[in-house]
Amino acid sequence: QVLSLPIVVIVHGNQDNNAKATVLWDNAFSEIDRMPFVVAERVPWEKMCDTLNLKFMAEVQTTKGLLKEHYFFLAQKIFNDHSASPEDFQSRSVSWAQFNKEILPGRGFTFWQWFDGVLDLTKRCLKSYWSDRLIIGFISKQYVCKLLSTEPDGTFLLRFSDSEIGGVTIAHVIRGKDGSSQVENIQPFSAKDLSIRSLGDRIRDLGQLRNLYPNTPKDQAFGSHYNSEWVGAE
């Protein structure tokens, strides 16, 4: 008689996301000598960061994991707190409800549903871009505006969409003749969009994009990701 790894039986594909969350939480936070099915209801945020990082690297099949600034953004998202410092979050604990039950403010999905969408998109369409550190990804729209507002016209970066599950968007700065700046976010691209035309080729198409933040010319940053057939077709 042995304990198996956690198994969740589902009867419909729409239960898949919740099942994956259950297995992940059980695998990461249950004690080996526990009573069957007993798992902590709350876990330290630092342990959650480690779990999300390991899951991301394993799922995407990359050696480039999450960074401290990514954890800070994820903490702001899951705790719905934009006033705390990174150090404040280190002493907090996160609940199963915050992870996979409670709907994020102003959204129609949970934290895990959103994160799992990012995983799926990155695994299917963005692995090489992420591994080359071309995607900041986990960053808020407000912080993007702060970063780009002082940059030259055409400076851009890539972030995972806050409003859609499984979307990546391009934020870029437009600087007027009077010196004023405006940061625009292009409609997020889904896995379906990127299967039709790759992210690299879409960036190449957009003439208003010039330098990947902070100051790398886009052809230098993304040139190896351009489709050679399209290059030859010009």
C-alpha positions as a Markdown table, in Angstrom:
| # | Residue | x | y | z |
|---|---|---|---|---|
| 1 | Gln | 0.0 | 0.0 | 0.0 |
| 2 | Val | 1.6 | 3.3 | -1.1 |
| 3 | Leu | 0.4 | 6.9 | -1.5 |
| 4 | Ser | 0.3 | 8.0 | -5.1 |
| 5 | Leu | 1.0 | 11.4 | -6.5 |
| 6 | Pro | -2.3 | 13.5 | -6.4 |
| 7 | Ile | -4.9 | 12.5 | -9.0 |
| 8 | Val | -7.9 | 14.5 | -9.9 |
| 9 | Val | -10.7 | 12.9 | -12.0 |
| 10 | Ile | -12.6 | 15.3 | -14.2 |
| 11 | Val | -15.7 | 14.8 | -16.4 |
| 12 | His | -15.3 | 17.9 | -18.7 |
| 13 | Gly | -12.5 | 19.9 | -20.2 |
| 14 | Asn | -13.7 | 23.1 | -18.4 |
| 15 | Gln | -12.6 | 21.5 | -15.1 |
| 16 | Asp | -9.0 | 21.0 | -16.3 |
| 17 | Asn | -7.7 | 24.3 | -15.0 |
| 18 | Asn | -9.1 | 23.8 | -11.5 |
| 19 | Ala | -7.7 | 20.2 | -11.5 |
| 20 | Lys | -4.2 | 21.4 | -12.4 |
| 21 | Ala | -4.4 | 24.0 | -9.6 |
| 22 | Thr | -5.4 | 21.3 | -7.1 |
| 23 | Val | -2.6 | 19.0 | -8.2 |
| 24 | Leu | 0.0 | 21.8 | -8.1 |
| 25 | Trp | -1.0 | 23.0 | -4.6 |
| 26 | Asp | -1.1 | 19.4 | -3.3 |
| 27 | Asn | 2.3 | 18.5 | -4.8 |
| 28 | Ala | 4.0 | 21.7 | -3.6 |
| 29 | Phe | 2.6 | 22.2 | -0.1 |
| 30 | Ser | 1.4 | 18.8 | 1.4 |
| 31 | Glu | 3.5 | 17.0 | 4.0 |
| 32 | Ile | 4.8 | 13.6 | 3.2 |
| 33 | Asp | 3.5 | 12.0 | 6.4 |
| 34 | Arg | 0.2 | 13.9 | 6.4 |
| 35 | Met | -3.3 | 12.5 | 6.7 |
| 36 | Pro | -4.7 | 11.7 | 3.2 |
| 37 | Phe | -6.1 | 14.8 | 1.4 |
| 38 | Val | -5.0 | 17.2 | 4.2 |
| 39 | Val | -3.1 | 20.2 | 2.7 |
| 40 | Ala | -2.3 | 23.6 | 4.2 |
| 41 | Glu | -4.9 | 26.2 | 3.5 |
| 42 | Arg | -2.3 | 29.0 | 3.6 |
| 43 | Val | 1.4 | 28.9 | 2.6 |
| 44 | Pro | 4.2 | 31.5 | 2.8 |
| 45 | Trp | 4.4 | 33.7 | -0.2 |
| 46 | Glu | 8.1 | 32.8 | -0.7 |
| 47 | Lys | 7.2 | 29.2 | -1.0 |
| 48 | Met | 4.5 | 30.1 | -3.6 |
| 49 | Cys | 7.1 | 32.1 | -5.5 |
| 50 | Asp | 9.4 | 29.0 | -5.6 |
| 51 | Thr | 6.5 | 26.8 | -6.8 |
| 52 | Leu | 5.4 | 29.2 | -9.5 |
| 53 | Asn | 9.0 | 29.5 | -10.7 |
| 54 | Leu | 9.6 | 25.7 | -10.9 |
| 55 | Lys | 6.2 | 25.3 | -12.6 |
| 56 | Phe | 7.0 | 28.0 | -15.2 |
| 57 | Met | 10.5 | 26.6 | -16.0 |
| 58 | Ala | 9.2 | 23.0 | -16.2 |
| 59 | Glu | 6.2 | 23.8 | -18.3 |
| 60 | Val | 7.9 | 26.2 | -20.7 |
| 61 | Gln | 11.1 | 24.0 | -20.8 |
| 62 | Thr | 13.4 | 26.9 | -20.2 |
| 63 | Thr | 16.4 | 27.6 | -18.0 |
| 64 | Lys | 15.4 | 31.2 | -17.5 |
| 65 | Gly | 13.2 | 31.5 | -14.5 |
| 66 | Leu | 11.2 | 34.3 | -12.8 |
| 67 | Leu | 13.1 | 37.3 | -11.4 |
| 68 | Lys | 12.5 | 39.3 | -8.2 |
| 69 | Glu | 10.7 | 42.1 | -10.1 |
| 70 | His | 8.3 | 39.4 | -11.5 |
| 71 | Tyr | 7.6 | 38.1 | -8.0 |
| 72 | Phe | 6.8 | 41.7 | -6.9 |
| 73 | Phe | 4.2 | 42.1 | -9.7 |
| 74 | Leu | 2.7 | 38.7 | -9.0 |
| 75 | Ala | 2.4 | 39.6 | -5.3 |
| 76 | Gln | 0.6 | 42.8 | -6.1 |
| 77 | Lys | -1.8 | 40.9 | -8.3 |
| 78 | Ile | -2.6 | 38.0 | -6.0 |
| 79 | Phe | -2.9 | 40.2 | -2.8 |
| 80 | Asn | -4.5 | 43.1 | -4.7 |
| 81 | Asp | -2.1 | 45.5 | -2.9 |
| 82 | His | -0.1 | 48.1 | -4.8 |
| 83 | Ser | 1.2 | 50.0 | -1.8 |
| 84 | Ala | 3.3 | 47.3 | -0.1 |
| 85 | Ser | 7.1 | 47.0 | -0.8 |
| 86 | Pro | 8.7 | 43.7 | -2.0 |
| 87 | Glu | 10.0 | 43.2 | 1.6 |
| 88 | Asp | 6.4 | 43.5 | 3.0 |
| 89 | Phe | 5.2 | 40.6 | 0.8 |
| 90 | Gln | 8.0 | 38.3 | 1.9 |
| 91 | Ser | 6.4 | 38.0 | 5.4 |
| 92 | Arg | 2.9 | 37.3 | 4.0 |
| 93 | Ser | 1.1 | 34.0 | 3.4 |
| 94 | Val | -1.2 | 33.3 | 0.5 |
| 95 | Ser | -4.4 | 31.2 | 0.7 |
| 96 | Trp | -5.9 | 28.6 | -1.6 |
| 97 | Ala | -8.8 | 30.9 | -2.1 |
| 98 | Gln | -6.5 | 33.8 | -3.3 |
| 99 | Phe | -4.7 | 31.3 | -5.6 |
| 100 | Asn | -7.6 | 29.6 | -7.2 |
| 101 | Lys | -11.1 | 30.6 | -5.9 |
| 102 | Glu | -11.4 | 34.4 | -5.7 |
| 103 | Ile | -11.9 | 36.3 | -8.9 |
| 104 | Leu | -9.3 | 39.1 | -9.4 |
| 105 | Pro | -10.7 | 42.6 | -9.0 |
| 106 | Gly | -12.3 | 43.8 | -12.2 |
| 107 | Arg | -11.7 | 40.6 | -14.0 |
| 108 | Gly | -13.6 | 37.4 | -14.7 |
| 109 | Phe | -10.9 | 34.9 | -13.7 |
| 110 | Thr | -8.7 | 33.8 | -10.8 |
| 111 | Phe | -5.0 | 34.3 | -10.3 |
| 112 | Trp | -4.3 | 30.7 | -11.3 |
| 113 | Gln | -6.4 | 30.9 | -14.4 |
| 114 | Trp | -4.5 | 34.0 | -15.5 |
| 115 | Phe | -1.1 | 32.5 | -14.7 |
| 116 | Asp | -1.9 | 29.2 | -16.4 |
| 117 | Gly | -2.9 | 31.1 | -19.5 |
| 118 | Val | 0.5 | 32.8 | -19.4 |
| 119 | Leu | 2.2 | 29.4 | -19.1 |
| 120 | Asp | 0.3 | 28.0 | -22.0 |
| 121 | Leu | 0.9 | 31.0 | -24.3 |
| 122 | Thr | 4.6 | 31.0 | -23.4 |
| 123 | Lys | 5.0 | 27.3 | -23.9 |
| 124 | Arg | 3.3 | 27.3 | -27.3 |
| 125 | Cys | 4.5 | 30.5 | -28.9 |
| 126 | Leu | 7.0 | 32.5 | -26.8 |
| 127 | Lys | 9.6 | 30.0 | -25.4 |
| 128 | Ser | 12.5 | 31.3 | -27.5 |
| 129 | Tyr | 11.6 | 35.0 | -26.9 |
| 130 | Trp | 11.4 | 34.4 | -23.1 |
| 131 | Ser | 14.6 | 32.4 | -23.1 |
| 132 | Asp | 16.4 | 35.3 | -24.8 |
| 133 | Arg | 15.0 | 37.7 | -22.2 |
| 134 | Leu | 13.1 | 39.7 | -24.8 |
| 135 | Ile | 9.9 | 39.6 | -22.8 |
| 136 | Ile | 9.5 | 41.4 | -19.4 |
| 137 | Gly | 6.1 | 39.8 | -19.2 |
| 138 | Phe | 5.2 | 40.1 | -15.6 |
| 139 | Ile | 4.9 | 43.9 | -15.2 |
| 140 | Ser | 1.9 | 46.2 | -14.6 |
| 141 | Lys | 0.5 | 48.6 | -17.1 |
| 142 | Gln | 1.1 | 51.4 | -14.6 |
| 143 | Tyr | 4.8 | 50.6 | -14.1 |
| 144 | Val | 5.2 | 50.3 | -17.9 |
| 145 | Cys | 4.0 | 53.8 | -18.3 |
| 146 | Lys | 6.5 | 55.0 | -15.7 |
| 147 | Leu | 9.3 | 53.2 | -17.4 |
| 148 | Leu | 8.5 | 54.3 | -21.0 |
| 149 | Ser | 7.3 | 57.9 | -20.4 |
| 150 | Thr | 10.9 | 59.3 | -20.4 |
| 151 | Glu | 12.2 | 57.1 | -23.2 |
| 152 | Pro | 12.6 | 58.2 | -26.9 |
| 153 | Asp | 9.8 | 57.7 | -29.4 |
| 154 | Gly | 9.3 | 54.1 | -30.5 |
| 155 | Thr | 10.8 | 52.5 | -27.4 |
| 156 | Phe | 8.7 | 49.4 | -26.6 |
| 157 | Leu | 8.5 | 46.3 | -24.3 |
| 158 | Leu | 6.4 | 43.2 | -24.1 |
| 159 | Arg | 4.1 | 42.3 | -21.2 |
| 160 | Phe | 1.5 | 39.7 | -20.5 |
| 161 | Ser | -2.0 | 41.0 | -20.7 |
| 162 | Asp | -3.8 | 41.8 | -17.5 |
| 163 | Ser | -7.2 | 41.9 | -19.0 |
| 164 | Glu | -7.1 | 38.7 | -21.1 |
| 165 | Ile | -6.1 | 35.1 | -20.3 |
| 166 | Gly | -3.2 | 34.0 | -22.5 |
| 167 | Gly | -2.3 | 37.3 | -24.2 |
| 168 | Val | 0.9 | 39.2 | -24.8 |
| 169 | Thr | 0.8 | 42.9 | -25.6 |
| 170 | Ile | 3.3 | 45.4 | -26.8 |
| 171 | Ala | 3.5 | 48.8 | -25.0 |
| 172 | His | 5.3 | 51.6 | -26.8 |
| 173 | Val | 5.9 | 55.3 | -26.4 |
| 174 | Ile | 4.7 | 57.9 | -28.8 |
| 175 | Arg | 6.4 | 61.3 | -28.3 |
| 176 | Gly | 4.8 | 64.4 | -29.8 |
| 177 | Lys | 6.6 | 67.3 | -31.4 |
| 178 | Asp | 6.1 | 69.3 | -28.2 |
| 179 | Gly | 8.0 | 66.6 | -26.3 |
| 180 | Ser | 5.0 | 65.2 | -24.6 |
| 181 | Ser | 4.8 | 61.4 | -24.4 |
| 182 | Gln | 2.0 | 58.9 | -24.6 |
| 183 | Val | 2.3 | 55.1 | -23.9 |
| 184 | Glu | 0.0 | 52.9 | -26.0 |
| 185 | Asn | -0.7 | 49.2 | -25.5 |
| 186 | Ile | -1.4 | 47.2 | -28.7 |
| 187 | Gln | -4.3 | 44.8 | -28.6 |
| 188 | Pro | -3.0 | 41.6 | -27.0 |
| 189 | Phe | -2.0 | 38.7 | -29.2 |
| 190 | Ser | -3.3 | 35.2 | -28.4 |
| 191 | Ala | -1.8 | 31.9 | -29.2 |
| 192 | Lys | -4.1 | 31.7 | -32.2 |
| 193 | Asp | -2.8 | 35.0 | -33.4 |
| 194 | Leu | 0.8 | 34.0 | -33.0 |
| 195 | Ser | 0.3 | 30.7 | -34.8 |
| 196 | Ile | -0.8 | 32.6 | -37.8 |
| 197 | Arg | 2.1 | 35.1 | -37.7 |
| 198 | Ser | 4.9 | 35.0 | -35.2 |
| 199 | Leu | 5.6 | 37.6 | -32.6 |
| 200 | Gly | 8.9 | 38.4 | -34.2 |
| 201 | Asp | 7.3 | 39.1 | -37.6 |
| 202 | Arg | 4.5 | 41.1 | -36.1 |
| 203 | Ile | 7.1 | 43.3 | -34.3 |
| 204 | Arg | 9.0 | 43.6 | -37.6 |
| 205 | Asp | 5.8 | 44.8 | -39.4 |
| 206 | Leu | 5.1 | 47.6 | -36.9 |
| 207 | Gly | 7.0 | 50.6 | -38.1 |
| 208 | Gln | 6.3 | 52.6 | -34.9 |
| 209 | Leu | 8.4 | 50.1 | -32.9 |
| 210 | Arg | 12.1 | 51.0 | -32.9 |
| 211 | Asn | 14.0 | 50.1 | -29.8 |
| 212 | Leu | 13.4 | 47.3 | -27.3 |
| 213 | Tyr | 13.5 | 48.8 | -23.8 |
| 214 | Pro | 15.9 | 50.2 | -22.7 |
| 215 | Asn | 17.8 | 50.8 | -25.9 |
| 216 | Thr | 18.3 | 47.8 | -28.2 |
| 217 | Pro | 17.4 | 48.3 | -31.9 |
| 218 | Lys | 14.5 | 46.0 | -32.6 |
| 219 | Asp | 16.2 | 44.3 | -35.6 |
| 220 | Gln | 19.2 | 43.5 | -33.3 |
| 221 | Ala | 16.9 | 42.1 | -30.6 |
| 222 | Phe | 14.5 | 40.2 | -32.7 |
| 223 | Gly | 16.4 | 39.6 | -36.0 |
| 224 | Ser | 17.0 | 36.0 | -35.2 |
| 225 | His | 13.3 | 35.5 | -34.7 |
| 226 | Tyr | 12.2 | 36.9 | -38.1 |
| 227 | Asn | 10.9 | 34.4 | -40.6 |
| 228 | Ser | 13.4 | 34.2 | -43.4 |
| 229 | Glu | 10.7 | 33.5 | -46.0 |
| 230 | Trp | 9.1 | 36.9 | -45.2 |
| 231 | Val | 12.5 | 38.6 | -45.3 |
| 232 | Gly | 13.1 | 37.2 | -48.8 |
| 233 | Ala | 9.7 | 38.2 | -49.9 |
| 234 | Glu | 10.3 | 41.9 | -49.5 |
